[in-house]
CSV table of C-alpha atoms and ligand atoms in Angstrom, one decimal:
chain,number,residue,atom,x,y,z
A,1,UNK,CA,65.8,85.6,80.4
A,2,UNK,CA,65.9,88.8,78.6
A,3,UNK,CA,64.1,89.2,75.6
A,4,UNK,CA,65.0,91.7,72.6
A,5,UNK,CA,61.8,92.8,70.9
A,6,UNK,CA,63.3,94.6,67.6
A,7,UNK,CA,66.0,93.3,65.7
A,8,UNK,CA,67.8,96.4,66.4
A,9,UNK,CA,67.5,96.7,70.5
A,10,UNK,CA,70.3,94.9,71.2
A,11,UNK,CA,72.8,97.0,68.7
A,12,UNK,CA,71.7,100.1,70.1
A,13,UNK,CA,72.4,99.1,73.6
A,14,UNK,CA,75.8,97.5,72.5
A,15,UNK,CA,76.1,101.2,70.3
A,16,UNK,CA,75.9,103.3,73.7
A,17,UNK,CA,78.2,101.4,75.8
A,18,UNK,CA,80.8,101.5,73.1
A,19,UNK,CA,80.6,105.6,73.7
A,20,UNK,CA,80.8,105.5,77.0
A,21,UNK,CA,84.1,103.2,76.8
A,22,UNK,CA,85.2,105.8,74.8
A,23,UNK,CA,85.0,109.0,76.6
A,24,UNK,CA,86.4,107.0,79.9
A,25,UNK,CA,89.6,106.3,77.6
A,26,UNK,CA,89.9,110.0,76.4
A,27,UNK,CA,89.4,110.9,80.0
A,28,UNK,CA,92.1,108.6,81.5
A,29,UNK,CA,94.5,109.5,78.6
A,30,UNK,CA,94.3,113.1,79.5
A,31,UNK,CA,95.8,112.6,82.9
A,32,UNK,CA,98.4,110.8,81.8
A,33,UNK,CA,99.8,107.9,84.7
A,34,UNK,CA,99.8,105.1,82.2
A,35,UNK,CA,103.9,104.9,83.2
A,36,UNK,CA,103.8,104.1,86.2
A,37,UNK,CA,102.0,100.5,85.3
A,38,UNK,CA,105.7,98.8,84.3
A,39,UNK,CA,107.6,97.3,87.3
A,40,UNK,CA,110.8,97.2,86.1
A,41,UNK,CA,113.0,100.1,87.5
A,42,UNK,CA,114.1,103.6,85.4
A,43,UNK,CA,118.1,104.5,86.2
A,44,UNK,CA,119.3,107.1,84.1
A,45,UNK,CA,122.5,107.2,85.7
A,46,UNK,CA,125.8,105.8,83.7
A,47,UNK,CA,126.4,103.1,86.5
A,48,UNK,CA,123.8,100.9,88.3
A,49,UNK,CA,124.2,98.9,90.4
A,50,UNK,CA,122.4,95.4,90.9
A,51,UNK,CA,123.2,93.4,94.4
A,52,UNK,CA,123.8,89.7,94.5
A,53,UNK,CA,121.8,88.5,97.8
A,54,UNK,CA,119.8,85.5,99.0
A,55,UNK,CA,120.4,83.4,96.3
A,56,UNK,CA,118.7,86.6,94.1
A,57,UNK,CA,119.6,90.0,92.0
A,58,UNK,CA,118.4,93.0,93.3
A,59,UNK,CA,116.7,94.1,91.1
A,60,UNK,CA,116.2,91.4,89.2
A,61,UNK,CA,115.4,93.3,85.9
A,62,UNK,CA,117.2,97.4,85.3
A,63,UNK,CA,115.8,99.2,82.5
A,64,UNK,CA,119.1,101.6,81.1
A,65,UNK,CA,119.7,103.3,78.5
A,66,UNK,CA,122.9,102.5,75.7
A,67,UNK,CA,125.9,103.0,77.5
A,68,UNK,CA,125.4,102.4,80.7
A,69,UNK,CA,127.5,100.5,83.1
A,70,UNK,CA,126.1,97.7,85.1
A,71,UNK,CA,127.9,96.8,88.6
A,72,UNK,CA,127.1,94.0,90.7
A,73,UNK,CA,128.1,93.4,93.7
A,74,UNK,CA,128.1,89.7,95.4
A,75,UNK,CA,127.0,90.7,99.4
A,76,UNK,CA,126.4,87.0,100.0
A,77,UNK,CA,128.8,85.1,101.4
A,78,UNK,CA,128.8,82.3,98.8
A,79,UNK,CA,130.2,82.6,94.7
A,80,UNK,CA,127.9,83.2,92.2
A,81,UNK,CA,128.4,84.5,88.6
A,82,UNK,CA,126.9,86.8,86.3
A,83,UNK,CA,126.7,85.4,83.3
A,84,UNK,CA,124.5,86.2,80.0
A,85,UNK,CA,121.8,83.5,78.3
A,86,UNK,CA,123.3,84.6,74.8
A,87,UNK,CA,127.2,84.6,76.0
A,88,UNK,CA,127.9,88.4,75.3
A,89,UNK,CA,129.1,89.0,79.3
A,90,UNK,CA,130.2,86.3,82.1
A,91,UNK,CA,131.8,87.3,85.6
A,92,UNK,CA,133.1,84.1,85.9
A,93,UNK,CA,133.5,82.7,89.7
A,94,UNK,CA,132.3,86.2,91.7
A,95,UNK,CA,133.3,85.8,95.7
A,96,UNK,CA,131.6,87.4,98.3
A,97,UNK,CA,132.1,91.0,98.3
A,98,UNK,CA,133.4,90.9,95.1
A,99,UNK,CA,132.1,93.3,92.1
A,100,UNK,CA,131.8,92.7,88.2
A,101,UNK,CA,130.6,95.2,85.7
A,102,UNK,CA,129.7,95.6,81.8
A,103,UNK,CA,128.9,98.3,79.9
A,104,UNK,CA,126.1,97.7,77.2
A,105,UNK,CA,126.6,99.3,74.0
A,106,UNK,CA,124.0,97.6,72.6
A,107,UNK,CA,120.1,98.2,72.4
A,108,UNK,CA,118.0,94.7,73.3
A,109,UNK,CA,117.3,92.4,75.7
A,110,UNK,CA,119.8,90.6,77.9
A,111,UNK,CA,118.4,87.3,80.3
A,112,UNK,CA,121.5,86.1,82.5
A,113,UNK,CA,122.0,84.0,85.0
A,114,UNK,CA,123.7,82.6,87.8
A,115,UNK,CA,126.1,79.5,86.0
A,116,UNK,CA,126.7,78.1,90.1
A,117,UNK,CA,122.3,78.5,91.1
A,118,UNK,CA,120.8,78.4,87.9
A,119,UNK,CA,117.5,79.1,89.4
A,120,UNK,CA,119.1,83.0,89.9
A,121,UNK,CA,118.0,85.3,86.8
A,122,UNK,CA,118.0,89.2,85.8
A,123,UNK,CA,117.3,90.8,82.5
A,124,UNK,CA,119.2,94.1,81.4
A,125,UNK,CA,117.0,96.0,79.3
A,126,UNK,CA,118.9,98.6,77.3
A,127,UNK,CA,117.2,101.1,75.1
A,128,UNK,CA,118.4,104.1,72.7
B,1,CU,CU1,124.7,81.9,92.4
């Protein structure tokens, strides 16, 4: 075991490490890469597109900003729907090759599912 002679040994140590966290932040701030931790995918573009294949959406979550269109596409060869947790969008039945697509004019949130697989989900994220 270690043993701390003065009552303030194990402050000082705790003191200089605290420093040292600190100039590594200011360091890593400076280069500035912290965006390209998130895994959800950037589109700037007023349609995106999200395919319906292998019992999946691909991608499963889009990142867009207000007043962009979303347009998905069923390439399997079995119906599936697109249809939103909270109600506000539903494809109804969607056949193979068939297309459906909302515009969000609203910032938030939106979890949806597949109403046929109900294991298939996305999120819409829609910002200002
Ligand atoms: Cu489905």
């Amino acid at each position: 075991m270690i043993r701390f002679r003065g009552p303030g040994s194990p402050l000082a140590a705790l003191a200089i490490i605290g420093i040292a966290a600190v100039g590594a932040c200011g360091k890593m701030g400076s280069t500035g890469n912290i965006s390209s931790v998130t895994p959800a995918i950037v589109q700037p573009a007023t349609t995106v597109g999200v395919s319906i294949s292998g019992f999946a959406f691909h991608p499963a979550t889009v990142k867009i900003e207000v007043g962009t269109t979303v347009k998905w596409t069923n390439h399997q060869n079995v119906t599936h729907t697109v249809t939103a947790n909270g109600g506000s969008f539903n494809s109804g039945d969607l056949a193979p090759g068939h297309s459906f697509s909302h515009t969000f004019k609203r910032v938030g949130k939106f979890p949806y599912h597949c109403m046929i697989h109900t294991f298939m989900k996305g999120t819409v994220i829609v910002s200002q």
